[in-house]
């Protein structure tokens, strides 16, 4: 075969796999609920797995910044012993096949002005043992000074 044919065949194979890879990257575990908050105010960050059909998940959720963790409530997956979602700890869970699952609802209280984030790392979604998503994303927040009466 000529060099030109190899290039064409390689390009076609790459085009066939590109959409699958894009979908895999878009599927994952993401945090939402950031924004501007006031010191002394409670607010909730929700961490959700979505973007593809999966039956197991894992990752790590970390909270940083001028906040106190009021509560860290794991979602409805079956969590492996000692592996339910908690700040800075790896979680590993099983679920019946689904395309969306709340991993955790985290209630935070702003303690002083500054910025912070809830981040997700090491995210993996799998179905029947095959990895189907590895995307992850966090949410950032800014704590402002409470108004003076």
XYZ file of C-alpha atoms in Angstrom:
149
model
C 0.000 0.000 0.000
C 1.090 3.509 -0.606
C 1.733 6.013 2.117
C -1.342 7.975 1.024
C -3.588 4.924 1.575
C -2.193 4.438 5.102
C -2.962 8.049 5.922
C -6.522 7.713 4.614
C -7.157 4.465 6.519
C -5.714 5.919 9.738
C -7.859 9.052 9.346
C -11.029 6.999 8.856
C -10.299 4.847 11.912
C -9.607 7.964 13.989
C -12.903 9.522 12.859
C -14.810 6.399 13.878
C -13.448 6.509 17.437
C -13.557 10.295 17.973
C -17.286 10.548 18.887
C -16.978 7.695 21.391
C -14.008 9.376 23.075
C -15.834 12.727 23.210
C -18.854 11.077 24.849
C -16.603 9.300 27.338
C -14.938 12.603 28.300
C -18.310 14.350 28.717
C -19.581 11.638 31.058
C -18.367 11.892 34.621
C -18.859 13.330 38.082
C -19.411 17.068 38.493
C -20.172 19.524 41.321
C -22.660 22.396 41.087
C -23.997 25.071 43.416
C -21.118 27.531 43.701
C -21.351 31.280 43.215
C -21.269 34.250 45.543
C -22.292 33.513 49.133
C -22.302 35.511 52.370
C -20.271 34.712 55.482
C -22.534 32.957 57.986
C -24.818 31.680 55.210
C -25.373 27.963 54.595
C -25.367 26.768 50.989
C -25.571 23.404 49.270
C -23.262 21.904 46.668
C -24.557 18.870 44.783
C -22.180 16.340 43.227
C -23.786 14.355 40.404
C -22.635 11.518 38.137
C -24.145 11.705 34.643
C -23.603 11.701 30.906
C -23.803 7.978 30.139
C -25.323 4.779 31.499
C -23.253 3.335 34.359
C -23.561 0.881 37.241
C -20.498 1.739 39.340
C -18.611 4.895 40.187
C -15.609 6.172 42.085
C -13.739 9.392 42.758
C -12.739 11.848 45.457
C -14.577 15.015 46.534
C -12.550 17.773 48.201
C -13.752 20.985 49.843
C -11.426 23.971 50.192
C -11.724 27.604 51.220
C -13.216 29.646 54.072
C -16.081 27.263 54.860
C -17.172 24.762 57.461
C -18.689 21.474 56.300
C -22.107 21.389 58.001
C -23.130 18.068 56.458
C -21.869 15.638 53.823
C -24.776 13.406 52.778
C -23.996 10.487 50.448
C -26.412 9.703 47.604
C -28.384 6.513 47.100
C -25.723 4.189 45.657
C -24.603 1.132 47.592
C -21.267 2.312 48.966
C -18.422 -0.102 49.580
C -17.477 -0.437 53.277
C -15.553 2.667 54.353
C -15.904 4.140 50.845
C -18.960 6.411 51.052
C -18.454 10.031 49.935
C -16.648 12.182 52.527
C -14.391 15.230 52.281
C -11.001 14.247 50.863
C -11.739 10.501 50.864
C -12.134 8.190 47.883
C -15.663 6.879 47.320
C -16.628 3.677 45.515
C -20.245 2.750 44.848
C -22.548 0.407 42.951
C -25.994 1.126 41.557
C -28.473 -0.412 39.175
C -27.816 0.864 35.655
C -28.642 4.575 35.496
C -27.643 7.675 33.566
C -27.752 10.110 36.510
C -27.123 9.775 40.237
C -26.597 12.243 43.065
C -23.266 11.241 44.611
C -23.450 13.661 47.553
C -25.204 16.758 48.856
C -22.810 18.916 50.829
C -24.002 21.740 53.050
C -21.339 24.376 53.675
C -21.279 27.547 55.788
C -19.156 30.504 54.772
C -16.894 31.512 57.659
C -15.022 34.553 56.327
C -14.488 36.468 53.068
C -12.466 34.591 50.459
C -12.825 32.018 47.733
C -12.874 28.252 47.610
C -14.118 25.252 45.686
C -15.602 21.809 45.795
C -13.606 19.664 43.377
C -13.909 16.128 42.079
C -10.840 14.110 41.105
C -10.112 10.554 40.014
C -13.648 10.186 38.650
C -14.555 6.956 36.893
C -17.932 5.653 35.759
C -18.193 2.032 34.623
C -20.823 -0.278 33.174
C -20.377 -4.037 33.470
C -16.734 -3.449 34.404
C -15.834 -1.263 31.390
C -14.946 2.395 31.946
C -17.558 4.593 30.237
C -16.683 8.019 31.678
C -13.768 9.780 33.342
C -14.780 13.425 33.282
C -14.790 15.495 36.448
C -15.415 19.058 37.412
C -15.826 21.256 40.410
C -17.637 24.393 41.367
C -16.103 27.509 42.886
C -17.550 29.977 45.337
C -16.745 33.380 46.770
C -17.650 34.219 50.351
C -18.391 37.919 50.941
C -18.566 39.804 54.195
C -21.946 39.735 55.908
C -23.751 43.083 55.689
C -23.412 45.329 58.721
C -26.836 46.160 60.209
